[in-house]
XYZ file of C-alpha atoms in Angstrom:
708
model
C 105.568 121.208 113.936
C 102.418 120.453 111.963
C 102.727 119.647 108.298
C 99.738 120.626 106.189
C 98.652 119.125 102.899
C 96.325 120.819 100.455
C 94.405 118.971 97.751
C 92.155 120.952 95.425
C 89.709 120.115 92.677
C 87.985 122.763 90.580
C 84.255 122.066 90.402
C 81.995 124.759 88.914
C 84.413 127.462 89.990
C 84.617 126.274 93.620
C 87.859 125.145 95.291
C 87.068 122.102 97.459
C 89.297 119.761 99.507
C 89.666 116.417 97.719
C 90.768 113.008 99.005
C 92.788 112.819 102.184
C 96.247 113.622 103.441
C 98.384 111.999 106.129
C 100.200 115.042 107.425
C 102.782 114.144 110.054
C 100.633 114.347 113.193
C 97.173 114.335 111.625
C 94.907 112.971 108.905
C 92.787 115.195 106.677
C 89.802 113.218 105.380
C 87.796 115.186 102.804
C 88.466 118.357 104.794
C 87.974 116.822 108.268
C 91.078 116.682 110.481
C 91.942 113.764 112.788
C 94.963 113.031 115.010
C 97.380 110.605 113.352
C 96.904 106.937 114.381
C 98.939 103.908 113.307
C 97.263 101.517 110.830
C 94.439 103.960 110.096
C 93.382 105.475 106.801
C 90.596 107.704 105.540
C 87.226 106.388 104.415
C 85.334 109.359 103.093
C 85.255 111.852 105.936
C 86.179 109.447 108.761
C 89.074 107.226 109.840
C 89.044 103.438 109.838
C 91.405 100.664 110.903
C 92.479 98.951 107.690
C 93.235 95.674 109.523
C 89.948 95.294 111.434
C 87.546 97.234 109.209
C 86.630 97.642 105.549
C 85.869 100.903 103.761
C 82.763 100.574 101.572
C 82.104 102.411 98.323
C 79.510 104.676 99.975
C 81.992 105.842 102.617
C 80.590 103.579 105.365
C 82.858 101.370 107.487
C 82.052 97.778 108.477
C 83.970 95.396 110.734
C 85.972 92.497 109.354
C 85.037 89.019 110.609
C 88.094 87.454 112.280
C 90.255 89.984 110.391
C 88.873 88.730 107.061
C 87.185 90.858 104.461
C 88.296 92.834 101.460
C 84.977 94.298 100.270
C 81.445 95.085 101.431
C 78.244 93.138 100.830
C 75.554 95.394 102.232
C 76.582 95.946 105.837
C 78.808 92.825 105.993
C 82.472 92.442 105.030
C 83.464 89.515 102.844
C 86.704 88.164 101.424
C 86.571 88.285 97.628
C 89.371 85.708 97.429
C 86.975 82.928 98.462
C 83.547 84.543 98.825
C 81.103 86.429 96.600
C 78.231 88.833 97.167
C 74.780 88.259 95.682
C 71.645 90.284 96.473
C 73.157 91.484 99.734
C 74.125 87.975 100.901
C 77.642 86.538 101.228
C 78.065 83.325 99.198
C 80.926 80.860 99.564
C 82.984 80.715 96.368
C 85.139 83.343 94.697
C 84.227 85.163 91.495
C 80.557 84.122 91.374
C 78.101 86.224 89.414
C 74.602 87.180 90.545
C 71.613 86.536 88.277
C 68.675 88.192 89.957
C 68.736 86.629 93.412
C 70.680 83.519 92.373
C 74.488 83.116 92.430
C 76.158 81.323 89.535
C 79.551 80.557 88.021
C 80.409 82.201 84.717
C 82.381 79.126 83.788
C 79.260 76.982 83.329
C 76.315 79.398 83.023
C 75.217 82.696 81.467
C 72.855 85.319 82.867
C 70.810 87.416 80.430
C 68.503 90.061 81.913
C 67.861 87.953 84.997
C 67.372 84.673 83.084
C 69.989 82.017 83.882
C 71.066 79.614 81.126
C 73.046 76.613 82.365
C 75.613 74.752 80.296
C 76.825 77.744 78.252
C 79.892 79.461 79.684
C 79.527 83.175 80.258
C 83.196 83.581 79.338
C 82.398 82.714 75.705
C 78.668 83.404 75.294
C 76.699 86.585 74.669
C 73.138 87.679 75.381
C 70.359 88.343 72.895
C 67.596 89.785 75.044
C 67.009 86.979 77.579
C 68.643 84.267 75.441
C 72.249 83.134 75.780
C 73.963 82.117 72.559
C 77.315 81.140 71.104
C 78.517 83.997 68.854
C 80.613 81.608 66.805
C 77.531 80.143 65.111
C 74.743 82.677 65.731
C 74.271 86.440 65.500
C 71.860 88.683 67.411
C 70.005 91.496 65.639
C 67.937 93.658 68.016
C 66.808 90.716 70.121
C 66.417 88.283 67.216
C 68.822 85.361 66.694
C 70.021 84.329 63.218
C 72.360 81.582 62.002
C 75.730 83.184 61.297
C 76.436 83.597 57.562
C 79.608 84.929 55.959
C 79.271 88.538 54.746
C 75.931 89.237 56.445
C 75.509 91.831 59.189
C 72.624 93.229 61.207
C 70.339 95.971 59.939
C 67.760 96.414 62.669
C 66.255 92.993 63.353
C 67.218 91.706 59.869
C 70.420 90.547 58.142
C 71.905 92.387 55.173
C 74.956 92.236 52.899
C 76.925 95.467 53.444
C 78.868 95.030 50.198
C 75.696 95.199 48.086
C 73.174 96.979 50.344
C 72.914 100.102 52.493
C 71.408 100.077 55.975
C 69.917 103.415 57.086
C 68.222 103.845 60.462
C 67.909 100.064 60.866
C 66.248 99.666 57.458
C 67.667 98.166 54.250
C 67.505 100.585 51.287
C 65.884 99.265 48.128
C 68.571 100.744 45.826
C 71.615 98.410 45.577
C 75.047 99.764 46.480
C 76.889 100.860 43.314
C 80.416 99.959 44.425
C 82.730 99.332 47.388
C 83.770 103.023 47.631
C 80.259 104.427 47.475
C 78.775 106.017 50.592
C 75.501 107.761 51.350
C 74.972 111.506 51.423
C 71.413 111.773 52.637
C 69.643 109.293 50.395
C 72.070 109.710 47.493
C 75.183 107.669 46.833
C 78.552 109.249 46.079
C 82.054 107.995 45.321
C 84.161 108.804 48.389
C 87.343 108.796 46.269
C 86.293 111.870 44.254
C 83.442 113.564 46.137
C 82.486 114.973 49.550
C 79.135 115.390 51.291
C 77.653 118.530 52.820
C 75.175 117.483 55.487
C 73.846 121.006 56.194
C 71.482 120.736 53.255
C 67.911 119.731 53.922
C 68.592 117.186 51.210
C 72.374 116.593 51.492
C 74.072 116.598 48.106
C 77.521 115.268 47.133
C 80.045 118.027 46.384
C 83.349 118.192 44.503
C 86.586 118.103 46.556
C 87.927 121.375 47.970
C 84.547 122.925 48.776
C 83.065 123.387 52.235
C 79.579 124.180 53.497
C 78.521 127.311 55.378
C 75.164 128.541 56.578
C 72.177 126.993 58.282
C 69.837 124.206 57.165
C 67.893 125.508 54.197
C 70.337 128.357 53.553
C 73.661 126.760 52.636
C 76.394 128.026 50.317
C 79.668 126.505 49.121
C 83.047 128.123 49.721
C 86.661 127.382 48.854
C 88.371 125.852 51.877
C 91.761 127.237 50.832
C 90.719 130.930 50.515
C 87.855 131.522 52.988
C 86.288 130.314 56.216
C 82.865 130.086 57.816
C 82.152 132.514 60.692
C 78.716 132.951 62.288
C 77.187 130.898 59.488
C 78.543 133.314 56.863
C 81.469 133.015 54.452
C 84.243 135.417 55.528
C 87.612 136.276 54.006
C 89.002 137.681 57.298
C 88.906 136.852 61.032
C 85.544 137.459 62.759
C 85.254 140.765 64.659
C 84.654 139.931 68.342
C 84.923 141.858 71.582
C 86.000 139.012 73.900
C 86.610 135.307 73.655
C 85.698 132.505 76.091
C 87.578 129.200 75.995
C 84.823 126.550 75.932
C 85.072 122.773 75.437
C 84.139 123.455 71.803
C 86.814 126.102 71.181
C 86.920 129.890 71.496
C 83.476 131.508 71.637
C 82.944 135.251 71.273
C 80.654 137.194 73.625
C 79.663 140.737 74.562
C 81.121 141.606 77.979
C 78.452 144.085 79.216
C 75.666 141.480 79.140
C 77.516 138.128 79.364
C 80.137 136.462 81.584
C 82.698 133.759 80.800
C 82.187 131.320 83.663
C 83.970 127.948 83.917
C 84.215 127.439 80.175
C 80.700 128.656 79.367
C 79.136 131.969 78.326
C 76.439 132.873 80.890
C 74.013 135.851 80.875
C 75.040 138.299 83.613
C 71.688 138.144 85.466
C 72.160 134.400 86.226
C 75.622 134.724 87.804
C 75.622 134.198 91.613
C 78.308 133.887 94.291
C 78.704 130.977 96.765
C 81.569 131.539 99.177
C 84.450 132.543 96.928
C 83.027 130.861 93.816
C 80.762 132.176 91.078
C 78.157 129.886 89.509
C 75.290 129.714 87.016
C 72.065 129.794 89.071
C 70.166 128.091 86.242
C 72.072 124.853 86.893
C 73.396 125.109 90.475
C 72.321 126.186 93.947
C 74.261 127.079 97.098
C 73.617 125.200 100.387
C 75.624 126.286 103.429
C 78.595 127.283 101.264
C 78.513 124.143 99.082
C 77.549 124.107 95.418
C 74.937 121.498 94.427
C 73.172 120.703 91.182
C 69.788 122.419 91.089
C 66.736 120.150 91.436
C 63.398 121.923 90.755
C 61.239 122.001 93.910
C 64.044 120.850 96.229
C 65.513 123.016 99.017
C 68.557 122.951 101.267
C 68.907 120.739 104.351
C 72.285 121.751 105.735
C 74.761 120.932 103.003
C 72.303 118.672 101.114
C 69.107 119.024 99.087
C 65.774 117.419 99.988
C 62.254 117.239 98.568
C 60.071 119.036 101.133
C 56.894 117.522 99.672
C 57.916 113.925 100.483
C 60.813 114.260 102.939
C 61.519 115.943 106.261
C 64.692 117.679 107.438
C 65.400 117.325 111.165
C 69.143 116.889 111.266
C 68.786 113.975 108.838
C 66.635 113.423 105.767
C 63.787 110.914 106.123
C 60.876 109.849 103.951
C 57.585 111.240 105.322
C 55.551 108.311 103.932
C 57.581 105.649 105.744
C 59.560 106.582 108.853
C 61.294 103.181 108.717
C 62.772 103.962 105.314
C 65.873 105.877 106.359
C 68.098 107.429 103.748
C 71.863 107.166 104.103
C 74.091 110.106 103.370
C 75.978 109.989 100.088
C 79.004 112.214 100.481
C 78.494 115.572 102.151
C 75.770 116.796 99.842
C 73.318 114.031 98.959
C 71.629 110.820 100.143
C 70.429 107.465 98.820
C 68.113 104.550 99.676
C 70.362 101.417 99.966
C 67.773 98.848 98.860
C 67.262 100.397 95.422
C 70.076 102.917 94.956
C 73.850 103.191 95.115
C 76.138 106.052 96.052
C 78.694 107.629 93.705
C 81.498 109.640 95.325
C 84.136 111.754 93.626
C 87.545 112.713 94.997
C 86.035 115.682 96.858
C 83.530 113.381 98.631
C 80.755 114.905 96.508
C 78.005 112.294 96.213
C 75.260 111.378 93.764
C 72.671 108.626 94.157
C 71.802 106.429 91.198
C 69.594 103.465 90.334
C 69.618 100.535 87.918
C 70.341 101.706 84.389
C 73.188 103.957 85.570
C 76.847 103.367 86.484
C 79.330 105.326 88.594
C 82.764 105.875 87.035
C 85.406 108.077 88.668
C 82.774 109.948 90.655
C 80.495 110.601 87.653
C 77.143 108.886 87.004
C 76.621 107.747 83.404
C 73.434 106.290 81.852
C 73.892 102.587 81.010
C 70.474 101.369 79.795
C 69.637 97.784 80.660
C 72.107 97.338 83.525
C 71.131 96.098 86.969
C 72.087 98.070 90.061
C 75.496 96.348 90.128
C 75.712 95.402 86.450
C 77.457 98.375 84.817
C 81.199 98.630 84.209
C 83.593 101.477 83.413
C 85.719 102.185 80.356
C 88.187 105.055 80.655
C 85.841 106.836 83.055
C 82.648 106.142 81.065
C 79.944 103.649 82.024
C 78.720 100.871 79.727
C 76.512 97.757 79.700
C 78.745 94.626 79.503
C 75.813 92.554 78.195
C 75.689 94.584 74.972
C 79.003 96.470 74.911
C 82.689 96.010 75.720
C 85.675 98.243 76.400
C 88.652 98.230 74.038
C 91.572 100.655 74.409
C 89.364 103.137 76.215
C 86.603 103.001 73.588
C 83.129 101.556 74.204
C 82.191 99.116 71.429
C 78.892 97.370 70.677
C 78.807 93.550 70.568
C 77.295 93.672 67.095
C 79.930 92.799 64.529
C 82.212 91.135 67.108
C 82.606 87.629 68.549
C 83.460 87.037 72.201
C 86.574 84.828 72.341
C 87.371 85.072 76.046
C 86.969 87.259 79.085
C 86.971 90.875 77.847
C 88.374 89.656 74.511
C 86.599 89.995 71.158
C 87.277 89.272 67.486
C 85.810 91.456 64.746
C 83.630 89.459 62.353
C 85.501 90.932 59.394
C 88.741 89.519 60.919
C 90.362 92.950 60.641
C 90.648 93.772 64.360
C 90.951 91.920 67.652
C 90.555 93.142 71.231
C 92.609 91.257 73.829
C 91.937 91.942 77.517
C 90.671 95.389 76.601
C 93.511 96.271 74.201
C 92.892 96.838 70.472
C 95.071 95.338 67.718
C 94.889 95.124 63.917
C 94.926 91.557 62.614
C 98.006 91.048 60.422
C 98.821 87.316 60.486
C 95.552 85.535 61.112
C 95.378 86.281 64.846
C 92.065 84.941 66.179
C 92.848 84.223 69.862
C 94.238 86.062 72.876
C 96.757 85.218 75.573
C 96.168 88.031 78.044
C 96.817 91.149 76.005
C 98.731 89.227 73.313
C 96.878 88.344 70.072
C 98.060 85.212 68.265
C 97.166 82.617 65.634
C 96.340 79.393 67.548
C 96.894 77.221 64.474
C 100.480 78.310 63.921
C 101.643 79.992 67.151
C 102.164 79.432 70.893
C 102.523 82.277 73.424
C 104.888 81.873 76.387
C 105.070 84.739 78.914
C 104.418 87.303 76.220
C 106.694 85.682 73.645
C 104.981 84.393 70.481
C 106.539 81.260 68.955
C 105.855 80.109 65.399
C 105.012 76.506 66.304
C 101.639 74.829 65.997
C 101.850 72.903 69.288
C 104.148 72.981 72.296
C 104.559 73.505 76.022
C 105.929 76.654 77.595
C 108.952 76.848 79.849
C 109.326 80.482 80.782
C 109.477 82.367 77.514
C 110.544 79.259 75.574
C 108.833 76.170 74.142
C 109.993 72.701 75.224
C 109.118 69.015 74.854
C 108.176 67.548 78.279
C 108.954 64.017 77.052
C 112.617 64.820 76.480
C 113.196 67.793 78.779
C 112.230 69.007 82.242
C 111.334 72.641 82.959
C 112.556 74.349 86.134
C 111.612 77.980 86.795
C 111.660 78.868 83.128
C 114.745 76.813 82.239
C 114.562 73.517 80.332
C 117.055 70.673 80.831
C 117.416 67.271 79.087
C 115.891 64.397 81.027
C 118.367 61.696 82.166
C 118.400 58.564 80.038
C 117.295 55.879 82.552
C 115.613 52.537 81.901
C 113.685 52.232 85.191
C 111.428 54.501 87.238
C 113.805 54.892 90.176
C 114.627 58.484 89.275
C 112.170 61.035 90.661
C 113.058 64.446 89.284
C 112.115 67.659 91.038
C 113.251 71.204 90.532
C 115.468 73.140 92.874
C 115.246 76.659 91.573
C 116.326 76.423 87.967
C 118.041 73.017 88.397
C 116.505 69.508 88.243
C 117.688 66.887 90.718
C 116.976 63.294 91.724
C 115.229 63.277 95.102
C 116.432 59.697 95.687
C 120.082 60.763 95.487
C 121.337 61.001 99.131
C 124.104 63.341 98.042
C 121.718 66.054 96.834
C 119.618 68.377 98.996
C 117.512 71.346 97.917
C 117.226 74.269 100.329
C 115.021 77.204 99.303
C 115.754 76.770 95.584
C 119.450 76.283 96.245
C 120.880 72.838 95.387
C 123.541 71.376 97.698
C 125.801 68.403 96.920
C 127.192 66.691 100.017
C 130.827 65.522 100.013
C 131.175 61.746 99.995
C 132.623 61.666 103.546
C 129.542 63.489 104.954
C 126.839 61.318 103.403
C 126.161 59.545 106.713
C 125.962 62.770 108.735
C 122.529 64.186 109.522
C 121.843 67.454 107.731
C 118.853 69.740 107.314
C 118.037 72.988 105.584
C 118.029 76.349 107.291
C 116.906 78.876 104.760
C 119.006 78.259 101.681
C 121.854 76.806 103.761
C 122.473 73.171 104.701
C 123.443 72.665 108.357
C 124.889 69.768 110.369
C 122.229 68.919 112.967
C 124.862 67.566 115.406
C 126.455 71.002 115.733
C 123.842 73.513 114.626
C 120.175 74.197 115.069
C 117.753 76.276 113.039
C 115.080 78.646 114.289
C 112.289 79.190 111.811
C 109.116 81.181 111.330
C 106.968 81.242 108.222
C 109.109 83.872 106.565
C 112.623 83.474 107.986
C 115.145 80.871 109.150
C 118.171 81.516 111.367
C 120.835 78.926 112.250
C 122.629 78.801 115.594
C 125.202 76.742 117.502
C 123.648 74.125 119.737
C 123.826 74.808 123.484
C 122.132 73.640 126.677
C 120.389 76.976 127.310
C 119.486 77.835 123.717
C 116.011 77.586 122.230
C 113.983 79.222 119.470
C 111.402 81.970 119.611
C 110.084 81.906 116.085
C 113.142 82.537 113.933
C 115.097 84.056 116.853
C 117.479 81.948 119.016
C 117.466 82.970 122.680
C 118.965 82.077 126.075
C 116.354 80.241 128.137
C 118.096 81.100 131.410
C 117.572 84.833 130.882
C 114.571 85.167 128.580
C 111.174 83.727 127.879
C 109.177 83.549 124.650
C 105.475 84.012 123.970
C 103.839 84.213 120.519
C 107.140 84.872 118.815
C 108.118 87.702 121.190
C 110.982 87.649 123.684
C 110.618 88.847 127.272
C 113.241 89.282 130.000
C 113.120 86.694 132.777
C 112.728 82.933 132.848
C 109.259 81.436 132.313
C 107.420 80.327 135.469
C 106.712 76.908 133.979
C 108.259 74.840 131.239
C 106.395 75.142 127.941
C 106.600 72.448 125.315
C 108.149 73.958 122.212
C 105.917 74.374 119.150
C 107.647 74.493 115.779
C 106.644 75.919 112.405
C 108.861 74.078 109.943
C 108.954 73.304 106.228
C 107.827 69.779 105.300
C 111.189 69.300 103.588
C 112.949 69.864 106.925
C 110.964 67.312 108.972
C 112.914 64.195 109.873
C 111.551 60.743 109.108
C 111.049 59.733 112.750
C 108.818 62.744 113.506
C 106.802 62.090 110.356
C 106.227 58.421 111.185
C 105.071 59.178 114.742
C 102.269 61.497 113.601
C 99.277 61.706 111.344
C 98.996 64.812 109.226
C 95.901 66.870 108.499
C 95.962 69.226 105.516
C 93.778 72.314 105.421
C 93.411 76.062 105.077
C 93.354 78.316 108.133
C 90.083 80.278 108.009
C 89.592 81.564 111.584
C 91.117 81.878 115.063
C 89.864 82.545 118.625
C 91.731 82.757 121.948
C 90.703 80.269 124.642
C 92.459 79.847 127.999
C 96.072 80.305 126.966
C 95.530 78.555 123.630
C 94.681 79.669 120.131
C 92.015 77.567 118.439
C 92.383 77.788 114.674
C 89.468 76.862 112.420
C 90.869 74.807 109.547
C 88.898 74.007 106.391
C 90.021 70.445 105.731
C 91.387 68.973 102.579
C 89.522 65.730 101.788
C 92.352 63.440 102.910
C 94.819 62.816 105.686
C 97.822 60.486 105.721
C 98.851 58.056 108.427
C 102.205 56.312 108.039
C 102.006 56.566 104.283
C 98.414 55.306 103.959
C 95.857 57.719 102.536
C 92.496 57.533 104.265
C 89.415 59.669 104.733
C 89.569 61.787 107.860
C 87.107 60.241 110.285
C 85.237 63.404 111.303
C 82.506 64.307 108.833
C 82.727 68.046 109.494
C 84.005 70.260 106.705
C 86.275 72.025 109.197
C 88.149 71.130 112.374
C 89.625 73.083 115.294
C 93.408 72.900 115.760
C 94.538 73.883 119.255
C 97.991 75.507 119.601
C 99.615 76.936 122.712
C 99.321 80.730 122.579
C 102.874 81.320 123.819
C 104.952 78.498 122.417
C 103.480 78.601 118.888
C 104.087 81.471 116.464
C 100.998 83.188 115.074
C 99.847 81.549 111.840
C 98.781 83.349 108.654
C 95.055 83.477 107.752
C 94.015 81.731 104.507
C 97.362 79.914 104.297
C 97.432 76.140 103.704
C 99.152 74.094 106.419
C 100.034 70.533 107.333
C 99.174 70.014 111.017
C 101.054 67.092 112.571
C 98.653 65.357 114.957
C 99.557 62.753 117.582
C 98.315 59.243 116.897
C 94.840 58.484 118.244
C 93.394 61.973 117.645
C 92.352 61.467 114.023
C 88.602 61.127 114.551
C 87.750 61.067 118.257
C 87.200 64.800 118.710
C 86.675 67.883 116.598
C 89.388 69.786 118.520
C 92.912 68.473 117.912
C 96.262 69.540 119.360
C 99.441 70.014 117.378
C 103.007 71.002 118.206
C 104.408 70.741 114.696
C 103.068 72.840 111.811
C 104.246 73.011 108.197
C 103.177 75.727 105.732
C 102.263 74.423 102.275
C 103.274 76.974 99.658
C 103.792 74.846 96.546
C 102.414 71.677 94.996
C 105.893 70.187 95.417
C 105.472 70.509 99.208
C 102.509 68.121 99.067
C 104.234 65.637 96.756
C 107.294 65.658 99.012
C 105.042 65.061 102.026
C 103.410 62.076 100.338
C 106.781 60.472 99.552
C 108.071 61.184 103.063
C 105.161 59.386 104.723
C 105.375 56.511 102.267
C 108.837 55.760 103.663
C 107.260 55.019 107.062
C 106.045 51.671 105.669
C 109.590 50.482 105.027
């Protein structure tokens, strides 16, 4: 039985399929149906494999490199966790900005209209035309920098005092301001506490309270707001006489039904109403191509379901530029196209596309003008585009930089110290708040913020939601405990979950954040962790993978396949999977084990290489992992530079006996002595994931014991 899903969006009176639906035995991608396939999703109107491919913003699909990639850089996938995209090129390093053709870090540089200023962090600076400046001591007025002075604000390119002067259309008025409650009505001042202003006058004049304005410019009368209303620019004492009403974005609008139509929230003359499929539309603004409604472009005609300019383009199944056959346009949705080198594609939920250039930004499928932005420079605020060099988003409102100081990433402080915007959220200043901790405003001179909790202390360290003194207490997973009173340095405290413990105490053992205390009569018995349990290694074993540990009773025919114990006389294991039947040849077991579970003898018989797994290829029954090295390795407790000068090294693991490792995870690879620098490809049978900084410190102390 097929299950059908229907998504609709109303666009100019037309019902169109929007988004996609996974419907039991099929996918529906923007109206196109596909058979259901595991691990696939929709990308525009086609399917893609979300593990081996990336869906780009224009609906195109590109292949991941060695299963890496979270975003698109031109036609190449890149991993935004450790790479960046600049001018169509993938750059090593996460979170880098692009200034023209040059990548840069916002932590030590600022880009203003393509000009890069080094030494001034973009997280705290602002741009004044092409100049970067610190808003704490300077202010920018229409491209001109001024020293910051208390009480002065911008009026065009100049500074003025708003308490004593008026600024109108970027010019300072000659007449001084009469008082703090006086405002302008045209060119005249009025007291806002006792008067109102009617702006319909050619020369607006202040009016007494209770009176409204009605009419048109040059023909305005006053009326009593409590006894009359303004209808069709005339004062009426009853409801306007209308034949029909049309609900428009501006309220109810009356119209005459014989000559007008109410169409999609607008009153349209009857002669301009056309039909496209089952939808009616205004032919002055739209056109119909093959049953699809498109915005009308003067001089353009239909090419299938898209529009093209017949004077400069040709339509032969696809739209191409006549002047340059090499300049191929890519489709943008089902209705439009764009030129990738100078344009971007904006898609809405119905896969309706619009091309746009620099100076515009796509937000929720709508293109907004954002003057001054580069092709990738605009940002969105509650569905509206803005220029982050001159504006910021606060609680869904777009604000200008003028009158505000940048105090952090997407955080601003109003110069009047009345409001503060923290991580895009607006707050009124009530107790001297001038800094942000995420979305929490606080006073840095008198307060400390810990996990959203504000503490009234001038200085302190956080432990969870609390403040603690690290000289007298130790913090473990948000809980503080008094430090032991010892006179020497023999006590090495670490945390086990929420509890501190002395790692030198042979009676204590931490297993997966669970602290165990051995009975006195078992102190000489060998134990190890298996998950959060402590097992006796003379009677039990532990099978482990990166995510699970399972203990088992020791036996002659028992071995591990990842975290699964199995009978070697009846089964075989390859890449963490069990198969019926004994293996044809004996395979040396490969173990993935926590560094805290490695015994001292194994540690002392190996060197250890630390690095991040960044790639893998299969080669003759082995998996060769590319590992980006950490700068050091340890050998029997002695730190030394790894002898190969390459930034990465190949670690060779048996494809069957070793479980599959996780990309981009840090590991300690235990390498047999003598391999440290003689070859770029090393073999390892013992691998330890490194999840926490405590894993590395434990490893260092473990290897240091090999000297004793």
